GROMACS .gro file of C-alpha atoms in nm:
model
  186
    1MET     CA    1   2.021   0.900   2.014
    2THR     CA    2   2.071   0.639   1.741
    3VAL     CA    3   1.813   0.407   1.897
    4PHE     CA    4   1.567   0.699   1.906
    5HIS     CA    5   1.630   0.768   1.536
    6PHE     CA    6   1.578   0.398   1.456
    7LEU     CA    7   1.252   0.386   1.656
    8ASN     CA    8   1.131   0.708   1.493
    9CYS     CA    9   1.195   0.571   1.144
   10ALA     CA   10   1.044   0.232   1.231
   11PHE     CA   11   0.726   0.394   1.368
   12LEU     CA   12   0.705   0.616   1.060
   13THR     CA   13   0.740   0.311   0.835
   14PHE     CA   14   0.521   0.056   1.014
   15GLY     CA   15   0.296   0.271   1.234
   16PRO     CA   16   0.044   0.364   0.964
   17HIS     CA   17  -0.027  -0.005   0.902
   18VAL     CA   18  -0.122  -0.048   1.269
   19VAL     CA   19  -0.322   0.276   1.273
   20TYR     CA   20  -0.509   0.177   0.956
   21TYR     CA   21  -0.594  -0.163   1.103
   22SER     CA   22  -0.713  -0.008   1.429
   23ALA     CA   23  -0.911   0.275   1.269
   24THR     CA   24  -1.110   0.064   1.024
   25PRO     CA   25  -1.367  -0.208   1.081
   26LEU     CA   26  -1.092  -0.463   1.015
   27SER     CA   27  -1.015  -0.479   1.386
   28GLU     CA   28  -1.380  -0.554   1.463
   29TYR     CA   29  -1.375  -0.852   1.228
   30ASP     CA   30  -1.051  -0.979   1.384
   31THR     CA   31  -0.874  -0.982   1.049
   32ILE     CA   32  -0.518  -0.978   1.180
   33GLY     CA   33  -0.498  -1.345   1.084
   34THR     CA   34  -0.615  -1.261   0.736
   35SER     CA   35  -0.358  -0.983   0.708
   36VAL     CA   36  -0.084  -1.220   0.822
   37LYS     CA   37  -0.201  -1.478   0.570
   38ALA     CA   38  -0.183  -1.218   0.294
   39ALA     CA   39   0.168  -1.130   0.405
   40VAL     CA   40   0.272  -1.496   0.397
   41VAL     CA   41   0.118  -1.538   0.054
   42TYR     CA   42   0.311  -1.234  -0.063
   43LEU     CA   43   0.631  -1.400   0.047
   44GLY     CA   44   0.557  -1.728  -0.127
   45THR     CA   45   0.340  -1.666  -0.433
   46ALA     CA   46   0.197  -1.403  -0.661
   47LEU     CA   47  -0.163  -1.508  -0.603
   48VAL     CA   48  -0.367  -1.416  -0.297
   49LYS     CA   49  -0.659  -1.634  -0.206
   50LEU     CA   50  -0.840  -1.585   0.122
   51THR     CA   51  -1.096  -1.825   0.263
   52HIS     CA   52  -1.226  -1.645   0.570
   53ARG     CA   53  -1.604  -1.652   0.561
   54ASN     CA   54  -1.666  -1.398   0.836
   55ILE     CA   55  -1.525  -1.106   0.636
   56SER     CA   56  -1.742  -0.913   0.392
   57GLN     CA   57  -1.614  -0.850   0.041
   58ASN     CA   58  -1.582  -0.480   0.127
   59HIS     CA   59  -1.337  -0.562   0.405
   60LYS     CA   60  -1.156  -0.851   0.242
   61PHE     CA   61  -0.971  -0.632  -0.007
   62GLN     CA   62  -0.860  -0.408   0.281
   63ALA     CA   63  -0.721  -0.706   0.470
   64VAL     CA   64  -0.539  -0.826   0.159
   65GLY     CA   65  -0.401  -0.480   0.082
   66LEU     CA   66  -0.289  -0.421   0.438
   67GLY     CA   67  -0.115  -0.759   0.461
   68TRP     CA   68   0.049  -0.709   0.123
   69ALA     CA   69   0.174  -0.359   0.208
   70PHE     CA   70   0.300  -0.467   0.551
   71ALA     CA   71   0.490  -0.763   0.404
   72ASP     CA   72   0.638  -0.536   0.140
   73SER     CA   73   0.749  -0.290   0.408
   74VAL     CA   74   0.904  -0.563   0.621
   75LEU     CA   75   1.087  -0.720   0.328
   76HIS     CA   76   1.213  -0.398   0.172
   77ARG     CA   77   1.256  -0.162   0.466
   78LEU     CA   78   1.315  -0.344   0.794
   79ALA     CA   79   1.675  -0.452   0.735
   80PRO     CA   80   1.787  -0.113   0.598
   81LEU     CA   81   1.617   0.059   0.892
   82TRP     CA   82   1.770  -0.181   1.142
   83ILE     CA   83   2.119  -0.142   1.000
   84GLY     CA   84   2.120   0.220   0.883
   85ALA     CA   85   1.898   0.412   1.122
   86ARG     CA   86   2.103   0.294   1.418
   87GLY     CA   87   2.409   0.467   1.275
   88LEU     CA   88   2.590   0.748   1.453
   89GLU     CA   89   2.493   1.013   1.204
   90PHE     CA   90   2.144   1.146   1.123
   91THR     CA   91   2.032   1.106   0.764
   92TRP     CA   92   1.707   1.191   0.591
   93GLU     CA   93   1.719   0.871   0.389
   94TYR     CA   94   1.530   0.668   0.649
   95ILE     CA   95   1.270   0.938   0.709
   96PHE     CA   96   1.199   0.940   0.335
   97GLN     CA   97   1.189   0.561   0.341
   98GLY     CA   98   0.916   0.575   0.605
   99ILE     CA   99   0.717   0.832   0.407
  100GLU     CA  100   0.759   0.617   0.097
  101ALA     CA  101   0.620   0.319   0.293
  102ASN     CA  102   0.310   0.526   0.372
  103ALA     CA  103   0.260   0.608   0.003
  104ASN     CA  104   0.307   0.240  -0.076
  105LEU     CA  105   0.038   0.147   0.179
  106VAL     CA  106  -0.210   0.379   0.007
  107MET     CA  107  -0.116   0.251  -0.340
  108THR     CA  108  -0.143  -0.112  -0.234
  109LEU     CA  109  -0.486  -0.057  -0.079
  110SER     CA  110  -0.596   0.118  -0.399
  111LEU     CA  111  -0.467  -0.170  -0.610
  112ALA     CA  112  -0.644  -0.422  -0.386
  113ALA     CA  113  -0.969  -0.224  -0.420
  114LEU     CA  114  -0.936  -0.219  -0.797
  115GLY     CA  115  -0.854  -0.591  -0.800
  116SER     CA  116  -1.166  -0.651  -0.596
  117LEU     CA  117  -1.366  -0.456  -0.851
  118MET     CA  118  -1.212  -0.643  -1.144
  119TRP     CA  119  -1.256  -0.999  -1.019
  120LEU     CA  120  -1.520  -1.000  -0.747
  121ARG     CA  121  -1.780  -0.746  -0.858
  122LYS     CA  122  -2.010  -0.880  -1.125
  123ASN     CA  123  -2.251  -0.584  -1.117
  124LYS     CA  124  -2.013  -0.306  -1.215
  125PRO     CA  125  -2.121  -0.058  -1.483
  126ARG     CA  126  -1.975  -0.147  -1.823
  127THR     CA  127  -1.857   0.209  -1.880
  128LEU     CA  128  -1.627   0.190  -1.576
  129VAL     CA  129  -1.452  -0.136  -1.671
  130PRO     CA  130  -1.184   0.023  -1.897
  131ILE     CA  131  -1.117   0.289  -1.632
  132ILE     CA  132  -1.079   0.025  -1.360
  133TYR     CA  133  -0.833  -0.176  -1.571
  134ALA     CA  134  -0.635   0.135  -1.674
  135CYS     CA  135  -0.603   0.250  -1.312
  136ALA     CA  136  -0.497  -0.099  -1.200
  137LEU     CA  137  -0.237  -0.111  -1.478
  138LEU     CA  138  -0.105   0.231  -1.377
  139LEU     CA  139  -0.080   0.126  -1.011
  140ALA     CA  140   0.089  -0.202  -1.103
  141THR     CA  141   0.352  -0.017  -1.308
  142MET     CA  142   0.416   0.251  -1.045
  143PRO     CA  143   0.740   0.086  -0.918
  144SER     CA  144   0.876   0.092  -1.274
  145ILE     CA  145   0.774   0.455  -1.312
  146THR     CA  146   0.948   0.561  -0.991
  147SER     CA  147   1.255   0.358  -1.087
  148TYR     CA  148   1.262   0.540  -1.420
  149LEU     CA  149   1.235   0.875  -1.243
  150ARG     CA  150   1.525   0.787  -1.011
  151ARG     CA  151   1.760   0.631  -1.264
  152SER     CA  152   1.690   0.784  -1.602
  153LEU     CA  153   1.570   1.131  -1.507
  154GLU     CA  154   1.795   1.137  -1.198
  155TRP     CA  155   1.529   1.276  -0.965
  156GLN     CA  156   1.646   1.319  -0.606
  157THR     CA  157   1.479   1.119  -0.328
  158PRO     CA  158   1.261   1.404  -0.191
  159LYS     CA  159   1.119   1.472  -0.536
  160VAL     CA  160   1.048   1.102  -0.603
  161VAL     CA  161   0.884   1.057  -0.262
  162GLY     CA  162   0.673   1.367  -0.323
  163PHE     CA  163   0.564   1.223  -0.658
  164GLU     CA  164   0.480   0.891  -0.490
  165LEU     CA  165   0.275   1.065  -0.221
  166PHE     CA  166   0.084   1.277  -0.469
  167SER     CA  167   0.018   0.993  -0.714
  168SER     CA  168  -0.087   0.756  -0.434
  169LEU     CA  169  -0.340   1.010  -0.304
  170VAL     CA  170  -0.477   1.075  -0.653
  171MET     CA  171  -0.508   0.702  -0.724
  172ALA     CA  172  -0.669   0.642  -0.385
  173PHE     CA  173  -0.930   0.908  -0.460
  174ILE     CA  174  -0.998   0.760  -0.805
  175SER     CA  175  -1.018   0.405  -0.662
  176TRP     CA  176  -1.255   0.523  -0.392
  177GLN     CA  177  -1.478   0.692  -0.649
  178LEU     CA  178  -1.479   0.380  -0.868
  179PHE     CA  179  -1.550   0.154  -0.572
  180SER     CA  180  -1.835   0.380  -0.462
  181ALA     CA  181  -1.979   0.391  -0.814
  182CYS     CA  182  -1.977   0.010  -0.832
  183GLN     CA  183  -2.158  -0.016  -0.496
  184ARG     CA  184  -2.461   0.175  -0.622
  185PRO     CA  185  -2.747  -0.031  -0.764
  186MET     CA  186  -2.762  -0.019  -1.140
   0.00000   0.00000   0.00000
């Protein structure tokens, strides 16, 4: 039963990354190498620079975001899942950890989209620039915000994970709207 619990938590944590890769055009462009490169860059540096020429700019940010989120999940969640979810006793902690990884995937993809808009799009409307930067700043500070909620306000894990899910969906919607607005001809 403990192996089943471990597998369940591992699939909940890492499965969405595989599903996202398979469900988007990323798999058609064979970007697994790009995603792995982004993960390696995450491990070594704070800058991500991709040189694949066969990926459009619209798909490059997805590959970067997916690799970044997967590396973050592996580094922060694999060892606790491996050690804790194989325990004799069921605990919700690892289920919430998997759900939190899903929210992190959405937030990281949103941040990558906004980063793409900030640095790669030269034809964005001037009125959207402050909004893009404000949203990127909010997404970049989200780990500090959730840490504050946990430690200072003493929110319990289900409440924090719910906040992360809600805020990641709201930011994904806003990022999508901004990305769509910057795609239109001016």
